[in-house]
Structures are given as structure tokens and as C-alpha cells.
XYZ file of C-alpha atoms in Angstrom:
487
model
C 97.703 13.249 53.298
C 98.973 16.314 50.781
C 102.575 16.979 50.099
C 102.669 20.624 48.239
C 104.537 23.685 48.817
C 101.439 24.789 50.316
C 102.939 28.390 51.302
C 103.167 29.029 47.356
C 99.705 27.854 46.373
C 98.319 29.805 43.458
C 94.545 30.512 42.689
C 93.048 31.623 39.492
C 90.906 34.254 39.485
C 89.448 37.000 37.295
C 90.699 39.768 36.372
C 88.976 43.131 36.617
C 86.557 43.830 33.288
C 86.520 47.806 33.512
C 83.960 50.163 31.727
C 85.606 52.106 29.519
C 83.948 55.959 30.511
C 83.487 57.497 27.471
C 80.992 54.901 26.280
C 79.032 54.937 29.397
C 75.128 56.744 28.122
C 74.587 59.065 31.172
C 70.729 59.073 31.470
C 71.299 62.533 32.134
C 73.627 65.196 33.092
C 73.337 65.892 36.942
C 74.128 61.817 36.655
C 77.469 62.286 34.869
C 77.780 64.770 37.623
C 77.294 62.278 40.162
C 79.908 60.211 38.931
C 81.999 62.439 38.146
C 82.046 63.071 42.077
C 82.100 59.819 43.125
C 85.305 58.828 40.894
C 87.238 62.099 42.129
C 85.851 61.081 46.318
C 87.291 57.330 45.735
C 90.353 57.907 43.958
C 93.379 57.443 45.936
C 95.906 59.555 43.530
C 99.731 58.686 43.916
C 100.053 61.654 45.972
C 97.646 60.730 48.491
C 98.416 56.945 48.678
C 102.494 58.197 49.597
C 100.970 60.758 52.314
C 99.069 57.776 53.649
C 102.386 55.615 53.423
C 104.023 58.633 55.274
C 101.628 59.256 57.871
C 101.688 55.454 58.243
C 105.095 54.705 58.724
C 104.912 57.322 62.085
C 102.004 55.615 63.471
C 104.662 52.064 63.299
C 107.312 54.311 64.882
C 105.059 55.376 67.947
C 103.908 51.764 68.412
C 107.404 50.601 68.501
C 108.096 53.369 71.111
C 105.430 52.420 73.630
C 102.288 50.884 74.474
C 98.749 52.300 73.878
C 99.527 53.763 70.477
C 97.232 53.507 67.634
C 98.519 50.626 65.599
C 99.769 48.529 68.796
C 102.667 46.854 67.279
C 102.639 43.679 69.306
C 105.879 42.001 70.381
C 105.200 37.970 68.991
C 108.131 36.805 70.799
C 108.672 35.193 67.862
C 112.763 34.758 66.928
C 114.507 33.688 64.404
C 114.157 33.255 60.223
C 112.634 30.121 58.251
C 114.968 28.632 55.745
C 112.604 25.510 54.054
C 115.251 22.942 55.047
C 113.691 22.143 58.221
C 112.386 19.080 59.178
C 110.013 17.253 61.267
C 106.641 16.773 62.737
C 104.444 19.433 64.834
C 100.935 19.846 65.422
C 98.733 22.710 65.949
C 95.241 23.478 67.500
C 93.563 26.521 65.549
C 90.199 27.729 68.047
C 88.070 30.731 67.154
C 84.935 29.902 65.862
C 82.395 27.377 65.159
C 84.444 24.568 64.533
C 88.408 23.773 66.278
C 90.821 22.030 64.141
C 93.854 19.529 64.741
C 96.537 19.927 62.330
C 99.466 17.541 61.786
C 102.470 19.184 59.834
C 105.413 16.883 58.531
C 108.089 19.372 57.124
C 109.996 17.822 54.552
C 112.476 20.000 53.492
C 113.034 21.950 50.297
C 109.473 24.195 51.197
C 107.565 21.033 50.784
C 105.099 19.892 53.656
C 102.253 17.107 54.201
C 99.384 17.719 56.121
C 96.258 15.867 58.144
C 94.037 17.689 59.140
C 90.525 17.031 61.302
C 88.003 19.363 62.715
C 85.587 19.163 65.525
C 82.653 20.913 65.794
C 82.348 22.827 69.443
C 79.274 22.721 71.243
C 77.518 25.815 72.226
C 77.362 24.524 75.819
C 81.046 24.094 75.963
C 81.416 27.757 74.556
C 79.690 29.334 77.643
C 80.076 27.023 80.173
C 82.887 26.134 82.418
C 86.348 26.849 80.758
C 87.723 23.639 82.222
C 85.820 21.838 79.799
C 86.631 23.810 77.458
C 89.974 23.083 77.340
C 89.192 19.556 78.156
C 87.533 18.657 75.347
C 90.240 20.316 73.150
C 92.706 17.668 74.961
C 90.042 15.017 73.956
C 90.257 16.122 70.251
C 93.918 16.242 70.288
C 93.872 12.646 71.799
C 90.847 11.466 69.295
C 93.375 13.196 66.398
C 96.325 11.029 67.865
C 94.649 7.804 67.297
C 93.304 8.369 64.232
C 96.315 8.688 62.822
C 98.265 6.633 64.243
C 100.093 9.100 65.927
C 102.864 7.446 67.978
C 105.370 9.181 69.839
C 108.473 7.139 72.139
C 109.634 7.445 74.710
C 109.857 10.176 77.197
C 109.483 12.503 73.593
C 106.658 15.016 73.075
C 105.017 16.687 70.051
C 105.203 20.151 70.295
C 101.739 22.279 69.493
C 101.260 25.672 68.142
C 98.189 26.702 69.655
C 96.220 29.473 67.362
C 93.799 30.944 69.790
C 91.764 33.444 68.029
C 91.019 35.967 70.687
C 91.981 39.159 72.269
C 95.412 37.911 74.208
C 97.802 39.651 76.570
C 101.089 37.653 75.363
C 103.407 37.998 77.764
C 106.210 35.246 76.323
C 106.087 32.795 73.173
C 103.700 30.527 74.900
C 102.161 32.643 77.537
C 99.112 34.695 77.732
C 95.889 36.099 79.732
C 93.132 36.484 77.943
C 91.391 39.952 77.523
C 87.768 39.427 76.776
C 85.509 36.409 74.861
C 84.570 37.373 71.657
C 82.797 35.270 68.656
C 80.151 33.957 71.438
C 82.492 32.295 73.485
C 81.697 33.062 77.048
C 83.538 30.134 78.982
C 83.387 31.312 82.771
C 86.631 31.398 84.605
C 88.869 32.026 82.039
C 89.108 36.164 81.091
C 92.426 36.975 82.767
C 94.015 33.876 83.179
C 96.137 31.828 80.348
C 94.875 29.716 78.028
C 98.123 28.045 77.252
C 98.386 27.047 81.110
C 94.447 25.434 80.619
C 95.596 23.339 77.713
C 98.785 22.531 79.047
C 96.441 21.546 82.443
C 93.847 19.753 80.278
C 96.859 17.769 77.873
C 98.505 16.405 81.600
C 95.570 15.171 82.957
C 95.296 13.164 79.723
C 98.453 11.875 79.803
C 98.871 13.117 76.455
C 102.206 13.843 75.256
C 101.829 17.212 73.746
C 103.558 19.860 74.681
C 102.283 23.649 73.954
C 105.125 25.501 72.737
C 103.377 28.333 71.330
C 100.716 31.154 71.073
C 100.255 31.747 67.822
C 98.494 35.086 66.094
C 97.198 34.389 62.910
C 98.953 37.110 60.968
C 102.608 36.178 62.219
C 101.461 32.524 60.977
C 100.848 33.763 57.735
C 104.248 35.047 57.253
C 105.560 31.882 58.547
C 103.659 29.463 56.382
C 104.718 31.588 53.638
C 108.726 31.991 54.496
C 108.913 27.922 54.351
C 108.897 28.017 50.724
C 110.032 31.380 50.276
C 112.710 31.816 52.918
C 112.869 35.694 51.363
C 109.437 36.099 53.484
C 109.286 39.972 55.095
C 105.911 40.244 56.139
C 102.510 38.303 56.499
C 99.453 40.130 55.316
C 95.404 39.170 56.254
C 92.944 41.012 53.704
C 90.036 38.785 54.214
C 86.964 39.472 56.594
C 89.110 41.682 58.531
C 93.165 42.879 58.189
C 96.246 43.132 59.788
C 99.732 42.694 59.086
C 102.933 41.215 60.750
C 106.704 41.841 59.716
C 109.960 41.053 60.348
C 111.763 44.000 62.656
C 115.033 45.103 64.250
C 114.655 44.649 67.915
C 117.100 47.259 68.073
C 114.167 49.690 66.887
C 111.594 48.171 69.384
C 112.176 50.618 71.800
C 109.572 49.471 74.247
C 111.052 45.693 74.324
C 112.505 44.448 77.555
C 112.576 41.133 76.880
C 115.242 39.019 75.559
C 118.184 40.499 73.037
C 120.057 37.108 72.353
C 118.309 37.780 68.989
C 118.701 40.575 66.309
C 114.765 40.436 65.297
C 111.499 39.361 65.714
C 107.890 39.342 64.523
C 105.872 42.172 65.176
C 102.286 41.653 65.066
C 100.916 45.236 64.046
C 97.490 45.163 64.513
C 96.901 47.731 61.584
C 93.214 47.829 60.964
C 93.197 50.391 63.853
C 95.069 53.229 61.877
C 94.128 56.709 61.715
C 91.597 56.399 64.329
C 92.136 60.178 64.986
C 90.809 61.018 60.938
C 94.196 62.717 60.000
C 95.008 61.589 56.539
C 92.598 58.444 55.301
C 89.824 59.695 52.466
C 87.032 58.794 54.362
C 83.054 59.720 52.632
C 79.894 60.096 54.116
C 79.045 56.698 53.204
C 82.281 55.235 55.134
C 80.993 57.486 58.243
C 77.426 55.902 57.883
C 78.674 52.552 57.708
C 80.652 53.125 60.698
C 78.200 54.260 62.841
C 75.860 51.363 62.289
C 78.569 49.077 62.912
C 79.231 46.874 66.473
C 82.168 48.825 66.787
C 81.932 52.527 65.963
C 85.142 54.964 65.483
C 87.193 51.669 65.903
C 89.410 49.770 62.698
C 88.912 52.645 60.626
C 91.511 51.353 57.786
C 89.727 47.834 58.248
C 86.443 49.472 57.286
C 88.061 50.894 54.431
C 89.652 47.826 53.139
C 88.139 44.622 54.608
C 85.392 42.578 52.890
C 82.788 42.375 55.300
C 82.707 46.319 54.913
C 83.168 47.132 51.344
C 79.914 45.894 50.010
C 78.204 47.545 52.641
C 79.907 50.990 51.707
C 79.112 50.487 48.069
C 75.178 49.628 49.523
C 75.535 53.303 51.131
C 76.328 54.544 47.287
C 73.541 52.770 45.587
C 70.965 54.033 48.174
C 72.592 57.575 48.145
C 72.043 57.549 44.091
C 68.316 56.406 44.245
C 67.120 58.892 46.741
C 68.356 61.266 44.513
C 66.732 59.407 41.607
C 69.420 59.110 39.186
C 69.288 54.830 39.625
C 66.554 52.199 38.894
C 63.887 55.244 38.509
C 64.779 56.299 42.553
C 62.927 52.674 43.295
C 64.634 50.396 45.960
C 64.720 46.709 46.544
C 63.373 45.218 49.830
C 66.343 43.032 49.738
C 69.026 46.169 49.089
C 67.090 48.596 51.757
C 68.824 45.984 54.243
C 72.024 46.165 55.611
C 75.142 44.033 54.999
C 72.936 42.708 51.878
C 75.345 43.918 49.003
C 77.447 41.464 50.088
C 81.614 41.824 48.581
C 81.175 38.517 46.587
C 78.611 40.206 44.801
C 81.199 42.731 44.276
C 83.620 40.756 42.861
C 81.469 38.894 40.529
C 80.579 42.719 39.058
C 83.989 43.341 38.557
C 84.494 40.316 36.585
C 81.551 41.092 34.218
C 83.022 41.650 30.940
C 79.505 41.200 28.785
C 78.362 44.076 26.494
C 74.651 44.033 29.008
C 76.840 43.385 31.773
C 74.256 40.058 32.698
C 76.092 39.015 35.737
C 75.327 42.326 36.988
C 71.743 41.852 36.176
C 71.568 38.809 37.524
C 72.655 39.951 40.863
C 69.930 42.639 40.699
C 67.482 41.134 39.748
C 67.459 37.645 40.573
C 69.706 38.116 44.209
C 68.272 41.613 45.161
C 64.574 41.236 43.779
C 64.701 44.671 41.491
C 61.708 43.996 39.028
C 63.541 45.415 36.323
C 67.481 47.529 35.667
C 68.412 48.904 32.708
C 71.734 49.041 31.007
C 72.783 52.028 32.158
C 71.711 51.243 36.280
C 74.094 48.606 35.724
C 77.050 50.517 34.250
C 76.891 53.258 37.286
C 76.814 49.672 39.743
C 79.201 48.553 37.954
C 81.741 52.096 38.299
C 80.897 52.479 42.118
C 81.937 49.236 42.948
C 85.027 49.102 40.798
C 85.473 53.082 42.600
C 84.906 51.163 46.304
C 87.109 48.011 45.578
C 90.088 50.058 43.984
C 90.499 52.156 46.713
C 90.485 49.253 49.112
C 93.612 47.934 47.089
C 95.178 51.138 47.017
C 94.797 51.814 50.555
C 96.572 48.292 50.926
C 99.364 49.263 48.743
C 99.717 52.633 51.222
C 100.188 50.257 54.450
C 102.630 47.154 52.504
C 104.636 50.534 51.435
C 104.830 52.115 54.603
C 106.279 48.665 55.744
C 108.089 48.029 53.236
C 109.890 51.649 53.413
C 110.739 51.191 57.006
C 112.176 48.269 56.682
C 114.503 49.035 53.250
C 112.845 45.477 51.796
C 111.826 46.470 48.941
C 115.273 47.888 47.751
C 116.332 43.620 47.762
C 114.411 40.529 47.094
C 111.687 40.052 49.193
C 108.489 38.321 49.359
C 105.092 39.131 51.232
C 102.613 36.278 51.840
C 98.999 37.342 52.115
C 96.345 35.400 53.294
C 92.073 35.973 53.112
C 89.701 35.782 50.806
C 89.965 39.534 49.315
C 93.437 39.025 47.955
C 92.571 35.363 46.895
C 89.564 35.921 44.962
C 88.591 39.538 44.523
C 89.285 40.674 40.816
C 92.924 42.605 40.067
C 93.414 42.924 43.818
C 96.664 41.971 43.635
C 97.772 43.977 40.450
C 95.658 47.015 42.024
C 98.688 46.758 45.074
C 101.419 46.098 43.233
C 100.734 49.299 40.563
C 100.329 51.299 43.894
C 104.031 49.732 45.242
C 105.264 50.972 41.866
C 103.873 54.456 42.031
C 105.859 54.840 45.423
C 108.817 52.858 44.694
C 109.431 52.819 41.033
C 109.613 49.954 38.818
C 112.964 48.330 40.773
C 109.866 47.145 43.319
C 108.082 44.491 40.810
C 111.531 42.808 40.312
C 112.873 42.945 44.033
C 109.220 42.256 45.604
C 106.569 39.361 45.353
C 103.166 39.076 46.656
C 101.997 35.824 46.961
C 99.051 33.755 48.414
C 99.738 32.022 51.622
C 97.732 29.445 52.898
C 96.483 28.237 56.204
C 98.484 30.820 58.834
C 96.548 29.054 61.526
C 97.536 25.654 61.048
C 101.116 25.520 59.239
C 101.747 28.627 60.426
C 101.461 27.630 64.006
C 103.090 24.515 63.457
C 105.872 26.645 62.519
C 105.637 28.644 65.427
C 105.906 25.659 67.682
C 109.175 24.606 65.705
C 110.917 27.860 66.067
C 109.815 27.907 69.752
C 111.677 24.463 70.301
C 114.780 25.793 68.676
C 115.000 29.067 70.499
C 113.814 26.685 73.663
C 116.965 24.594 72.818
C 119.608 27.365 71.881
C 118.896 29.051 75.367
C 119.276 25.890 77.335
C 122.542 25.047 75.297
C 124.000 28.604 75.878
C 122.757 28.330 79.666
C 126.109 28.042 81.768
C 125.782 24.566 83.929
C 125.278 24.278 87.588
């Protein structure tokens, strides 16, 4: 078992090792001019990253007026603020990919919690066959779970779940859903429209188990919840991993479209912002973002993702690279086998460039030579590798900065303390990610935003964060049956 303020946890990582420009040895002018290009293509000036912000902040009103918008804002159901004195035990199921995992959660109070933790390795059958057993052998690992550790619960008592279910969901209350489409090959038959909550829920009975599902958790709003245990300050959860998205905390006075419930004075929207600027109106986007696009599985869709995410950024600074050799201003206009393929110049290739602080930048040429199979590079290949992917990875921090502004703007949090947990492997391990946002947050807001606002790395949305979920469920649960008038 671990007991840590696991909502706080800090990683090192390295810090950005930037060429300085005027040392660079151009092999030759129309090069310089090439880079000279490039820098002024990829630089998000101050001026652009608060037009972003701007333009951003509208596209959050719209969503919050109605449905269909571009960045959906999605109503989490989810009431009420974390304080880190709660206490107690929840569990929650995270499902979405290869594996499914069963999370215990013990909150202790004062921010601190203990975990166990098991995962269970789904079988490709189960993932495309009937979606009864499906969700029957997610009640089996639940029960396995149970056992193993000693998991005892009296009485007439149940454990209350937060169920992370990791694909496109309807929510239609805190633990209700139908489920839009399979993605992540999942194909269970019987299931696409119907609730998944109501399946486990079926699947947990039949067992006898006593579990009870008390919420439908998004990964994002766990984020900010796993981070607002130990930092009860907590505005907004932030992904910027594989993919992005961010939730915050709103008025529901300013949800417009909400019907629902107003016992509460906010709740968590889930904003679904990769999709932004769909329509092209204000984002910086290059010929090499517009290639990448196209040959992606989902074309004119997530633009910002594409912009920002790692599993696109490598790729974009692949489209620079081949761009430079064609016109033979790189590695003598020769290409690898290996870099002629897409998705090869993978973002942790990126990051390790960034880091490279040598004088013959060997990490670089290591990575090009040994990883990408060029026979040879020479110094100066490596520098201009070296300045587009610091040019590709700067921009995707400073187009990060534009969307935590926008939120932070319409929301007044960063004129107070106020902390933003961020999740995914970008912010954790990608060099000066983090001080790439916050210089951006100053630009727009001043220096008053490094002392009022915090960016910090929270850890496991899915499971503590769901856990979470489930416990604010049960107390909203309870509140409404206590306020309920008796019969």
C-alpha cells in the first residue's frame, strides 16, 4: 500500500538546453533563410497567444449557451468542492484500453491517501463479443480485487465505485450514460446506446457483490479532483498527454443550457477543448500541420489537439525535416528509410533533443543515427533539428498557455490563489513545458499570476480521481435525501 499526497507528486525533468542563434554556422544563406521562416511561422508572439485566449474564451461562452458548439462544454454533474479532510474508502474501475484496473482509495485526511491497486488484462474476445460479458468479467475482477485484499464490507453497507469508462458517453446524470460509439477496438455487441453504468450495476447484482456504482467518471474532471484533495485551491484539471482536454470549475448560473438541478452554485464542466477552432479562424496553423492532418484517422477534427498533443508534434516536426531535405538544405537532401515513415519522429525523441545541452549535440546524433539509420549528420543538420523541434514544442506550450488563460480569464481565478492540476506525459516529462505556460500566463496576466496561480502535476485522474467522484456522488446522494421532505 502507498500513503503520499499523491495529487502533489513532483517529477524531475530537464530543462530545455536552447541554441543560442548567433552561433549557429548556416551552411549557407537560403538556409538561414529557411529558418529564419520557420522561427517567424512557429512563434506564437504575446499578441497572438491573447487573440487566441480571446477568441477562446467565446468558443466557452457558446458551449455554455447550447449544445453542438465547437468546444462542447459537457455538464459532469459533478457538485460540490474538495477540501482534503475527507475520509474514507472508495473504489474505482478505470476501462479503456488494453488492460482494466481496480483501484482501492483510503482517504486519510490532511490531502494524504493510500492506494491498492491491480490490473487485469482484457481479452480480445471479451472486447468484441457479447457486452454482457463484458461487464461480467469486470464484476469478476472487482470480486477477484475484493478478496485479495481482504476487502470486507458489513452489513447491509456498500462500497461505492467511480467507474472511469474511457469512451464516447452521452451522460445524462452523475452515474448515468448511453454510450455513443466503441472506440480503441472495443466492439462489444449490444451495448452502443444503452448504459454502461446500468451493465455493471447488472453484472455487480448478479454477483452479489456489494458495490455500488455511484459514478461516471471523465478522465479530465478526475484530474482536477485528484488534484483539489491536496490542494483544495484546485480550479481546473488539465490532460496534455497523448491527447488534451480540460475541465473547470463553473457558475451554473452561466450554464445557460443546464436544466438540471440548481440546489448547487457550481459544477464541473468537462470542455472537451482539443476540438477548438475547427472553423481555422485564429490558430497559426502551417502547411506541415495541414499535411499532418490530412493523413490522420480523423481529418479537420481536434485541430488544437494536433497542435499541442504528443502523438502529433513529432509527426509535425517529421513534416519540417522532410520539407528541409527536399529542398536540400539538411543531411545533403538524403532521407532515412526509417524518417520517410510516418509517426517515426516520435515526441520522446523530441524531448530528449531539447534536453541536449552538449557542444556536438550527441544525443541528437544518436537519435539520427543510431534510431533513424542516417549514415552520417553533421553538426550543423543537428543544430537546424535541434531549432525546429524546440520551434514545434514551444508553440505547443504556448498554445496551452492561450487555452489555461482563456479559462482562467473567465473565471477571474487567476486574480486569487488558485491551483491547476495537469495530468499526461507532455507536461510531466517534456523539457520547460511547464515554464513555457507559465511565461505565456504572465505575458497575459502580468506577474500577479505566478504568485496567485500554480501548475502542478496530478496523478492518476482515472483512479483517485474517480474514487473521488464516487465520494462526492454519495454526499450530494445524501444531502438530497436529507433535504427531501418525508412522506
Amino acid at each position: 500500500m502507498s500513503s503520499t499526497p499523491i495529487a502533489s507528486k513532483i517529477i524531475p525533468k530537464a530543462s530545455r538546453a536552447s541554441l543560442d542563434l548567433s552561433k549557429v554556422q548556416y551552411s549557407s544563406d537560403k538556409q538561414e533563410r529557411a529558418v529564419a521562416a520557420l522561427i517567424e511561422e512557429f512563434t506564437v508572439t504575446p499578441e497572438l497567444l491573447k487573440d487566441i485566449k480571446n477568441n477562446f474564451i467565446q468558443s466557452m461562452r457558446k458551449g455554455l449557451q447550447k449544445d453542438g458548439e465547437t468546444v462542447a462544454m459537457i455538464s459532469s454533474y459533478v457538485m460540490g468542492r474538495l477540501d482534503g479532510t475527507e475520509v474514507g474508502s472508495y473504489l474505482a474501475l478505470d476501462v479503456g484500453g488494453t488492460n482494466l484496473r481496480v483501484v482501492s482509495v483510503h482517504l486519510n485526511g490532511a490531502g494524504h491517501i493510500a492506494t491498492r491497486q491491480t490490473k487485469y488484462r482484457i481479452d480480445e474476445k471479451l472486447k468484441v463479443g457479447d457486452a454482457k460479458a463484458l461487464f461480467d468479467f469486470m464484476a469478476v475482477c472487482v470480486d477477484s480485487f475484493l478478496d485479495e485484499h481482504q476487502i470486507v464490507v458489513r452489513g447491509d453497507t456498500q462500497i461505492e465505485l467511480g467507474f472511469t469508462f474511457s469512451f464516447p458517453v452521452l451522460q445524462t446524470s452523475i452515474n448515468r450514460g448511453t454510450l455513443i460509439s466503441w472506440t480503441k477496438g472495443f466492439n462489444a455487441a449490444g451495448m452502443v446506446g444503452k448504459d454502461p453504468v446500468a451493465f455493471l450495476q447488472d453484472a455487480f447484482n448478479r454477483r452479489h457483490l456489494p458495490v455500488r456504482v455511484a459514478a461516471l467518471v471523465n478522465d479530465t474532471v478526475g484530474t482536477l479532483l485528484a488534484h483539489a484533495y491536496n490542494h483544495p485551491e484546485t480550479c481546473m484539471g488539465v490532460i496534455l498527454g497523448t491527447g488534451c482536454n480540460g475541465a473547470y470549475i463553473e457558475k451554473i448560473s452561466n450554464i445557460k443550457k443546464w436544466k438540471g438541478d440548481v440546489s448547487s452554485d457550481e459544477m464541473i464542466i468537462n470542455m472537451e477543448f482539443g476540438a477548438f477552432d475547427k472553423e481555422r479562424q485564429i490558430l497559426p496553423l502551417t502547411m506541415f500541420d495541414n499535411k499532418m492532418d490530412r493523413k490522420s484517422v480523423n481529418p479537420n477534427k481536434q485541430i488544437f489537439e494536433k497542435m499541442i498533443a504528443g502523438m502529433y508534434l513529432g509527426e509535425i516536426a517529421r513534416n519540417i525535416l522532410l520539407n528541409l531535405i527536399d529542398r536540400r538544405l539538411i543531411f545533403e537532401g538524403n532521407v532515412s528509410a526509417d524518417l520517410n515513415q510516418m509517426w517515426t519522429f516520435e515526441t520522446a525523441y523530441m524531448s530528449s533533443i531539447e534536453a541536449d545541452s552538449s557542444p556536438t549535440l550527441h544525443t541528437t546524433r544518436k537519435i539520427l543515427e543510431s534510431t533513424l539509420s542516417f549514415p552520417a549528420t553533421t553538426l550543423n543538420d543537428r543544430q537546424i533539428v535541434k531549432i525546429v523541434v524546440e520551434l514545434v514544442g514551444k508553440r505547443a506550450a504556448r498554445l496551452s498557455a492561450a487555452a489555461l488563460a482563456g479559462i482562467l480569464e473567465h473565471t477571474g481565478s487567476w486574480k486569487q490563489k488558485s491551483a491547476i492540476g495537469i495530468d499526461g506525459s507532455l507536461f510531466e516529462y517534456y523539457p520547460s513545458f511547464d515554464t513555457d505556460i507559465m511565461d505565456g500566463l504572465e505575458e497575459v496576466f502580468g506577474l500577479e499570476v505566478r504568485k496567485n496561480v500554480s501548475l502542478g502535476l496530478a496523478q492518476d485522474g482515472s483512479g483517485v480521481g474517480a474514487a473521488l467522484c464516487a465520494l462526492l456522488a454519495a454526499k450530494n446522494t445524501a444531502s438530497t435525501d436529507k433535504a427531501a421532505p418525508s412522506s
